[in-house]
PDB file of C-alpha atoms in Angstrom:
ATOM      1  CA  MET A   1      15.593 -17.353  -1.035  1.00 46.00           C
ATOM      2  CA  PRO A   2      15.890 -13.573  -0.552  1.00 45.00           C
ATOM      3  CA  ASP A   3      18.953 -12.093   1.149  1.00 49.00           C
ATOM      4  CA  SER A   4      17.955 -12.169   4.816  1.00 66.00           C
ATOM      5  CA  LYS A   5      19.415  -8.690   5.367  1.00 89.00           C
ATOM      6  CA  ASN A   6      16.929  -7.119   2.974  1.00 97.00           C
ATOM      7  CA  VAL A   7      13.388  -6.325   4.070  1.00 98.00           C
ATOM      8  CA  ALA A   8      10.058  -5.609   2.444  1.00 99.00           C
ATOM      9  CA  VAL A   9       8.196  -2.732   4.067  1.00 99.00           C
ATOM     10  CA  ALA A  10       4.497  -2.687   3.215  1.00 99.00           C
ATOM     11  CA  VAL A  11       2.933   0.740   3.607  1.00 98.00           C
ATOM     12  CA  VAL A  12      -0.724   0.390   4.611  1.00 98.00           C
ATOM     13  CA  GLY A  13      -3.468   2.860   5.430  1.00 98.00           C
ATOM     14  CA  MET A  14      -6.782   4.172   4.258  1.00 97.00           C
ATOM     15  CA  CYS A  15      -7.179   6.020   0.971  1.00 94.00           C
ATOM     16  CA  GLY A  16      -5.721   9.528   1.212  1.00 96.00           C
ATOM     17  CA  SER A  17      -3.583   8.793   4.269  1.00 97.00           C
ATOM     18  CA  GLY A  18      -0.317   9.430   2.410  1.00 96.00           C
ATOM     19  CA  LYS A  19       0.832   5.902   1.559  1.00 96.00           C
ATOM     20  CA  SER A  20       2.281   6.801  -1.839  1.00 94.00           C
ATOM     21  CA  VAL A  21       3.931   9.952  -0.486  1.00 97.00           C
ATOM     22  CA  LEU A  22       5.601   7.835   2.203  1.00 98.00           C
ATOM     23  CA  ALA A  23       6.568   5.163  -0.347  1.00 98.00           C
ATOM     24  CA  ASN A  24       8.285   7.878  -2.401  1.00 98.00           C
ATOM     25  CA  HIS A  25      10.600   8.611   0.540  1.00 99.00           C
ATOM     26  CA  PHE A  26      11.768   4.983   0.414  1.00 99.00           C
ATOM     27  CA  ILE A  27      12.240   5.220  -3.359  1.00 98.00           C
ATOM     28  CA  ASN A  28      14.262   8.419  -2.955  1.00 98.00           C
ATOM     29  CA  ASP A  29      16.496   6.493  -0.527  1.00 98.00           C
ATOM     30  CA  GLY A  30      17.177   3.839  -3.169  1.00 98.00           C
ATOM     31  CA  TRP A  31      14.585   1.218  -2.296  1.00 98.00           C
ATOM     32  CA  ALA A  32      12.843  -0.774  -5.009  1.00 98.00           C
ATOM     33  CA  CYS A  33       9.074  -0.220  -5.127  1.00 98.00           C
ATOM     34  CA  VAL A  34       6.313  -2.682  -5.900  1.00 98.00           C
ATOM     35  CA  TYR A  35       3.010  -0.861  -6.420  1.00 96.00           C
ATOM     36  CA  PHE A  36       0.064  -3.235  -6.052  1.00 95.00           C
ATOM     37  CA  GLY A  37      -2.190  -0.798  -7.927  1.00 92.00           C
ATOM     38  CA  GLY A  38       0.144  -1.053 -10.905  1.00 94.00           C
ATOM     39  CA  VAL A  39      -1.439  -4.419 -11.733  1.00 96.00           C
ATOM     40  CA  THR A  40      -4.843  -2.734 -12.033  1.00 95.00           C
ATOM     41  CA  MET A  41      -3.459   0.161 -14.091  1.00 95.00           C
ATOM     42  CA  LYS A  42      -1.690  -2.221 -16.470  1.00 95.00           C
ATOM     43  CA  ILE A  43      -4.889  -4.191 -17.093  1.00 96.00           C
ATOM     44  CA  LEU A  44      -6.876  -0.986 -17.678  1.00 96.00           C
ATOM     45  CA  GLU A  45      -4.258   0.114 -20.189  1.00 95.00           C
ATOM     46  CA  GLU A  46      -4.216  -3.273 -21.950  1.00 96.00           C
ATOM     47  CA  LYS A  47      -8.020  -3.219 -22.252  1.00 96.00           C
ATOM     48  CA  GLY A  48      -8.097   0.415 -23.355  1.00 96.00           C
ATOM     49  CA  LEU A  49     -10.318   1.390 -20.426  1.00 95.00           C
ATOM     50  CA  PRO A  50     -10.251   4.808 -18.744  1.00 93.00           C
ATOM     51  CA  LYS A  51      -8.644   5.090 -15.302  1.00 88.00           C
ATOM     52  CA  THR A  52     -11.801   5.707 -13.287  1.00 87.00           C
ATOM     53  CA  GLN A  53     -12.959   4.475  -9.880  1.00 81.00           C
ATOM     54  CA  HIS A  54     -15.631   2.360 -11.621  1.00 88.00           C
ATOM     55  CA  TYR A  55     -13.236   0.462 -13.873  1.00 93.00           C
ATOM     56  CA  GLU A  56     -10.502   0.194 -11.231  1.00 90.00           C
ATOM     57  CA  LYS A  57     -12.989  -1.393  -8.822  1.00 86.00           C
ATOM     58  CA  GLN A  58     -14.204  -3.755 -11.545  1.00 93.00           C
ATOM     59  CA  ILE A  59     -10.650  -4.924 -12.313  1.00 95.00           C
ATOM     60  CA  ARG A  60      -9.789  -5.351  -8.606  1.00 91.00           C
ATOM     61  CA  GLU A  61     -12.924  -7.406  -7.984  1.00 90.00           C
ATOM     62  CA  ASN A  62     -12.344  -9.583 -11.062  1.00 94.00           C
ATOM     63  CA  LEU A  63      -8.738 -10.280 -10.039  1.00 95.00           C
ATOM     64  CA  ARG A  64      -9.831 -11.254  -6.534  1.00 93.00           C
ATOM     65  CA  LYS A  65     -12.600 -13.452  -7.934  1.00 94.00           C
ATOM     66  CA  GLU A  66     -10.063 -15.250 -10.120  1.00 96.00           C
ATOM     67  CA  HIS A  67      -7.086 -15.441  -7.708  1.00 96.00           C
ATOM     68  CA  GLY A  68      -8.669 -15.049  -4.260  1.00 95.00           C
ATOM     69  CA  MET A  69      -8.431 -12.175  -1.791  1.00 94.00           C
ATOM     70  CA  GLU A  70      -4.633 -12.498  -1.831  1.00 96.00           C
ATOM     71  CA  ALA A  71      -4.592 -11.865  -5.616  1.00 96.00           C
ATOM     72  CA  TYR A  72      -2.206  -8.913  -5.680  1.00 97.00           C
ATOM     73  CA  ALA A  73       0.251 -10.495  -3.245  1.00 98.00           C
ATOM     74  CA  LYS A  74       0.146 -13.753  -5.198  1.00 98.00           C
ATOM     75  CA  LEU A  75       0.693 -12.014  -8.556  1.00 97.00           C
ATOM     76  CA  LEU A  76       3.492  -9.762  -7.285  1.00 98.00           C
ATOM     77  CA  TYR A  77       5.301 -12.088  -4.870  1.00 98.00           C
ATOM     78  CA  PRO A  78       7.744 -13.351  -7.544  1.00 98.00           C
ATOM     79  CA  GLN A  79       8.774  -9.749  -8.271  1.00 98.00           C
ATOM     80  CA  ILE A  80       9.102  -8.920  -4.556  1.00 98.00           C
ATOM     81  CA  ASN A  81      11.107 -12.084  -3.925  1.00 97.00           C
ATOM     82  CA  ASP A  82      13.440 -11.371  -6.845  1.00 98.00           C
ATOM     83  CA  LEU A  83      14.022  -7.758  -5.788  1.00 98.00           C
ATOM     84  CA  LEU A  84      14.785  -8.820  -2.200  1.00 98.00           C
ATOM     85  CA  THR A  85      17.810 -10.753  -3.419  1.00 96.00           C
ATOM     86  CA  HIS A  86      19.398  -7.405  -4.337  1.00 95.00           C
ATOM     87  CA  GLN A  87      17.833  -4.672  -2.219  1.00 97.00           C
ATOM     88  CA  ASN A  88      15.161  -3.545   0.204  1.00 98.00           C
ATOM     89  CA  VAL A  89      11.633  -3.237  -1.179  1.00 99.00           C
ATOM     90  CA  VAL A  90       8.771  -0.904  -0.314  1.00 99.00           C
ATOM     91  CA  ILE A  91       5.309  -2.254  -1.092  1.00 99.00           C
ATOM     92  CA  ASP A  92       2.699   0.393  -1.860  1.00 96.00           C
ATOM     93  CA  GLY A  93      -0.869  -0.835  -1.775  1.00 90.00           C
ATOM     94  CA  LEU A  94      -1.119  -4.001   0.320  1.00 95.00           C
ATOM     95  CA  TYR A  95      -4.798  -3.956   1.277  1.00 91.00           C
ATOM     96  CA  SER A  96      -6.336  -7.157   2.510  1.00 94.00           C
ATOM     97  CA  TRP A  97      -5.702  -9.420   5.468  1.00 96.00           C
ATOM     98  CA  ASP A  98      -5.259 -12.314   3.023  1.00 96.00           C
ATOM     99  CA  GLU A  99      -2.551 -10.377   1.137  1.00 97.00           C
ATOM    100  CA  TYR A 100      -0.790  -9.762   4.433  1.00 98.00           C
ATOM    101  CA  LYS A 101      -0.989 -13.442   5.438  1.00 98.00           C
ATOM    102  CA  TYR A 102       0.210 -14.595   2.003  1.00 98.00           C
ATOM    103  CA  LEU A 103       3.324 -12.415   2.172  1.00 99.00           C
ATOM    104  CA  LYS A 104       3.944 -13.048   5.887  1.00 98.00           C
ATOM    105  CA  GLU A 105       3.957 -16.827   5.289  1.00 98.00           C
ATOM    106  CA  ARG A 106       6.605 -16.407   2.605  1.00 98.00           C
ATOM    107  CA  LEU A 107       8.715 -13.554   3.967  1.00 98.00           C
ATOM    108  CA  GLY A 108       8.421 -14.048   7.718  1.00 97.00           C
ATOM    109  CA  ASP A 109      10.241 -11.373   9.715  1.00 96.00           C
ATOM    110  CA  ARG A 110      11.494  -9.734   6.520  1.00 98.00           C
ATOM    111  CA  LEU A 111       7.972  -8.293   6.056  1.00 99.00           C
ATOM    112  CA  ILE A 112       7.502  -5.098   8.063  1.00 99.00           C
ATOM    113  CA  ILE A 113       4.145  -3.318   8.094  1.00 99.00           C
ATOM    114  CA  VAL A 114       4.071   0.450   8.546  1.00 99.00           C
ATOM    115  CA  ALA A 115       0.620   2.033   8.828  1.00 99.00           C
ATOM    116  CA  VAL A 116       0.011   5.644   7.848  1.00 99.00           C
ATOM    117  CA  ILE A 117      -2.811   7.009   9.988  1.00 98.00           C
ATOM    118  CA  THR A 118      -4.648  10.217   9.109  1.00 99.00           C
ATOM    119  CA  ASN A 119      -7.840  11.742  10.491  1.00 98.00           C
ATOM    120  CA  ARG A 120     -10.787  10.963   8.232  1.00 98.00           C
ATOM    121  CA  LYS A 121     -11.762  14.571   7.431  1.00 98.00           C
ATOM    122  CA  ILE A 122      -8.158  15.389   6.488  1.00 98.00           C
ATOM    123  CA  ARG A 123      -8.047  12.345   4.182  1.00 98.00           C
ATOM    124  CA  TYR A 124     -11.309  13.358   2.516  1.00 98.00           C
ATOM    125  CA  LYS A 125     -10.023  16.878   1.909  1.00 98.00           C
ATOM    126  CA  ARG A 126      -6.774  15.523   0.426  1.00 97.00           C
ATOM    127  CA  LEU A 127      -8.686  13.110  -1.802  1.00 97.00           C
ATOM    128  CA  HIS A 128     -10.916  15.903  -3.060  1.00 97.00           C
ATOM    129  CA  LEU A 129      -7.914  18.127  -3.869  1.00 96.00           C
ATOM    130  CA  ARG A 130      -5.561  15.549  -5.376  1.00 92.00           C
ATOM    131  CA  PRO A 131      -4.879  16.021  -9.096  1.00 91.00           C
ATOM    132  CA  ILE A 132      -4.983  12.322 -10.033  1.00 83.00           C
ATOM    133  CA  ARG A 133      -8.266  10.438  -9.478  1.00 82.00           C
ATOM    134  CA  PRO A 134      -9.855  12.978  -7.082  1.00 92.00           C
ATOM    135  CA  LEU A 135     -12.824  11.828  -4.992  1.00 93.00           C
ATOM    136  CA  SER A 136     -15.752  13.721  -3.531  1.00 96.00           C
ATOM    137  CA  GLU A 137     -16.362  13.245   0.188  1.00 97.00           C
ATOM    138  CA  GLU A 138     -19.283  10.934  -0.624  1.00 96.00           C
ATOM    139  CA  GLU A 139     -17.092   8.827  -2.931  1.00 94.00           C
ATOM    140  CA  ALA A 140     -14.360   8.689  -0.279  1.00 96.00           C
ATOM    141  CA  ILE A 141     -16.821   7.520   2.379  1.00 97.00           C
ATOM    142  CA  MET A 142     -18.149   4.839   0.032  1.00 94.00           C
ATOM    143  CA  ARG A 143     -14.604   3.717  -0.751  1.00 91.00           C
ATOM    144  CA  ASP A 144     -13.729   3.560   2.964  1.00 96.00           C
ATOM    145  CA  HIS A 145     -16.762   1.374   3.664  1.00 95.00           C
ATOM    146  CA  HIS A 146     -16.047  -0.875   0.684  1.00 89.00           C
ATOM    147  CA  GLU A 147     -12.377  -1.340   1.633  1.00 91.00           C
ATOM    148  CA  ILE A 148     -13.175  -2.063   5.285  1.00 94.00           C
ATOM    149  CA  GLU A 149     -16.167  -4.334   4.659  1.00 92.00           C
ATOM    150  CA  ASN A 150     -15.121  -6.153   1.482  1.00 87.00           C
ATOM    151  CA  LEU A 151     -11.321  -6.092   1.466  1.00 85.00           C
ATOM    152  CA  ASP A 152     -10.586  -6.575   5.163  1.00 90.00           C
ATOM    153  CA  LYS A 153      -8.327  -3.544   4.946  1.00 95.00           C
ATOM    154  CA  GLY A 154      -8.382  -3.004   8.705  1.00 96.00           C
ATOM    155  CA  GLY A 155      -6.397  -6.149   9.516  1.00 96.00           C
ATOM    156  CA  PRO A 156      -3.003  -5.070   8.147  1.00 98.00           C
ATOM    157  CA  ILE A 157      -3.494  -1.610   9.682  1.00 98.00           C
ATOM    158  CA  ALA A 158      -4.338  -3.112  13.082  1.00 98.00           C
ATOM    159  CA  ILE A 159      -1.355  -5.493  13.087  1.00 98.00           C
ATOM    160  CA  ALA A 160       1.224  -2.982  11.831  1.00 98.00           C
ATOM    161  CA  ASP A 161       4.729  -3.080  13.249  1.00 98.00           C
ATOM    162  CA  TYR A 162       4.969   0.720  13.240  1.00 99.00           C
ATOM    163  CA  TYR A 163       2.507   3.631  12.993  1.00 99.00           C
ATOM    164  CA  ILE A 164       3.057   7.028  11.422  1.00 99.00           C
ATOM    165  CA  LEU A 165       0.557   9.806  12.138  1.00 98.00           C
ATOM    166  CA  ASN A 166       0.159  12.024   9.066  1.00 98.00           C
ATOM    167  CA  ASN A 167      -2.187  14.885   9.909  1.00 98.00           C
ATOM    168  CA  THR A 168       0.064  17.847   9.155  1.00 97.00           C
ATOM    169  CA  THR A 169       2.720  18.774   6.606  1.00 97.00           C
ATOM    170  CA  LEU A 170       4.865  16.960   4.078  1.00 97.00           C
ATOM    171  CA  ASP A 171       7.933  18.009   6.090  1.00 98.00           C
ATOM    172  CA  ASP A 172       6.442  16.420   9.210  1.00 98.00           C
ATOM    173  CA  LEU A 173       5.772  13.200   7.278  1.00 98.00           C
ATOM    174  CA  LYS A 174       9.391  13.203   6.080  1.00 98.00           C
ATOM    175  CA  SER A 175      10.561  13.614   9.684  1.00 98.00           C
ATOM    176  CA  ARG A 176       8.352  10.712  10.800  1.00 98.00           C
ATOM    177  CA  TYR A 177       9.719   8.629   7.920  1.00 98.00           C
ATOM    178  CA  GLU A 178      13.239   9.312   9.207  1.00 98.00           C
ATOM    179  CA  CYS A 179      12.166   8.194  12.705  1.00 98.00           C
ATOM    180  CA  PHE A 180      10.800   4.993  11.165  1.00 98.00           C
ATOM    181  CA  THR A 181      14.016   4.261   9.262  1.00 98.00           C
ATOM    182  CA  SER A 182      16.018   4.824  12.470  1.00 98.00           C
ATOM    183  CA  TRP A 183      13.729   2.353  14.256  1.00 98.00           C
ATOM    184  CA  LEU A 184      14.062  -0.099  11.364  1.00 97.00           C
ATOM    185  CA  ASN A 185      17.867   0.106  11.336  1.00 94.00           C
ATOM    186  CA  ALA A 186      18.033  -0.387  15.116  1.00 94.00           C
ATOM    187  CA  ARG A 187      15.942  -3.569  15.198  1.00 89.00           C
TER     188      ARG A 187
END
């Protein structure tokens, strides 16, 4: 059983909202990080496949076909549980409602959901400009629709314990992260 003082904070949000940037603030503060997308990247690497949207989607869908919609939570729960015995954990990449329910059943109040919310046009611009796996606006729209319709991504965002608006600068996001950690420490 994990140390009840330690928590797992799952950072949720749509693609391009700033989830990984926010997760890096936790890491810089000494938190362990479990990146759900790391499972996909590891499989791509093992199979010698390029890291493209096409192959990433294929791997994600195959994993969910094999393990259910909670696949990533199920595969990574042992790691999360082990890390919680020693330290706080930030989870980058929890997507589906089933992943949320799987972890909530096992972690209870130790699972905190923080949603990063960003205006759609700002997200699309960020996705187009990002150096790793950039997306055109059309690709970003298609990904949004796929994640909402097929992955039930809206559920964890809707039920979040805390919301961070990320429409401006990296410094503003850092400031909002600090407000979140103050809230977290006060609860």
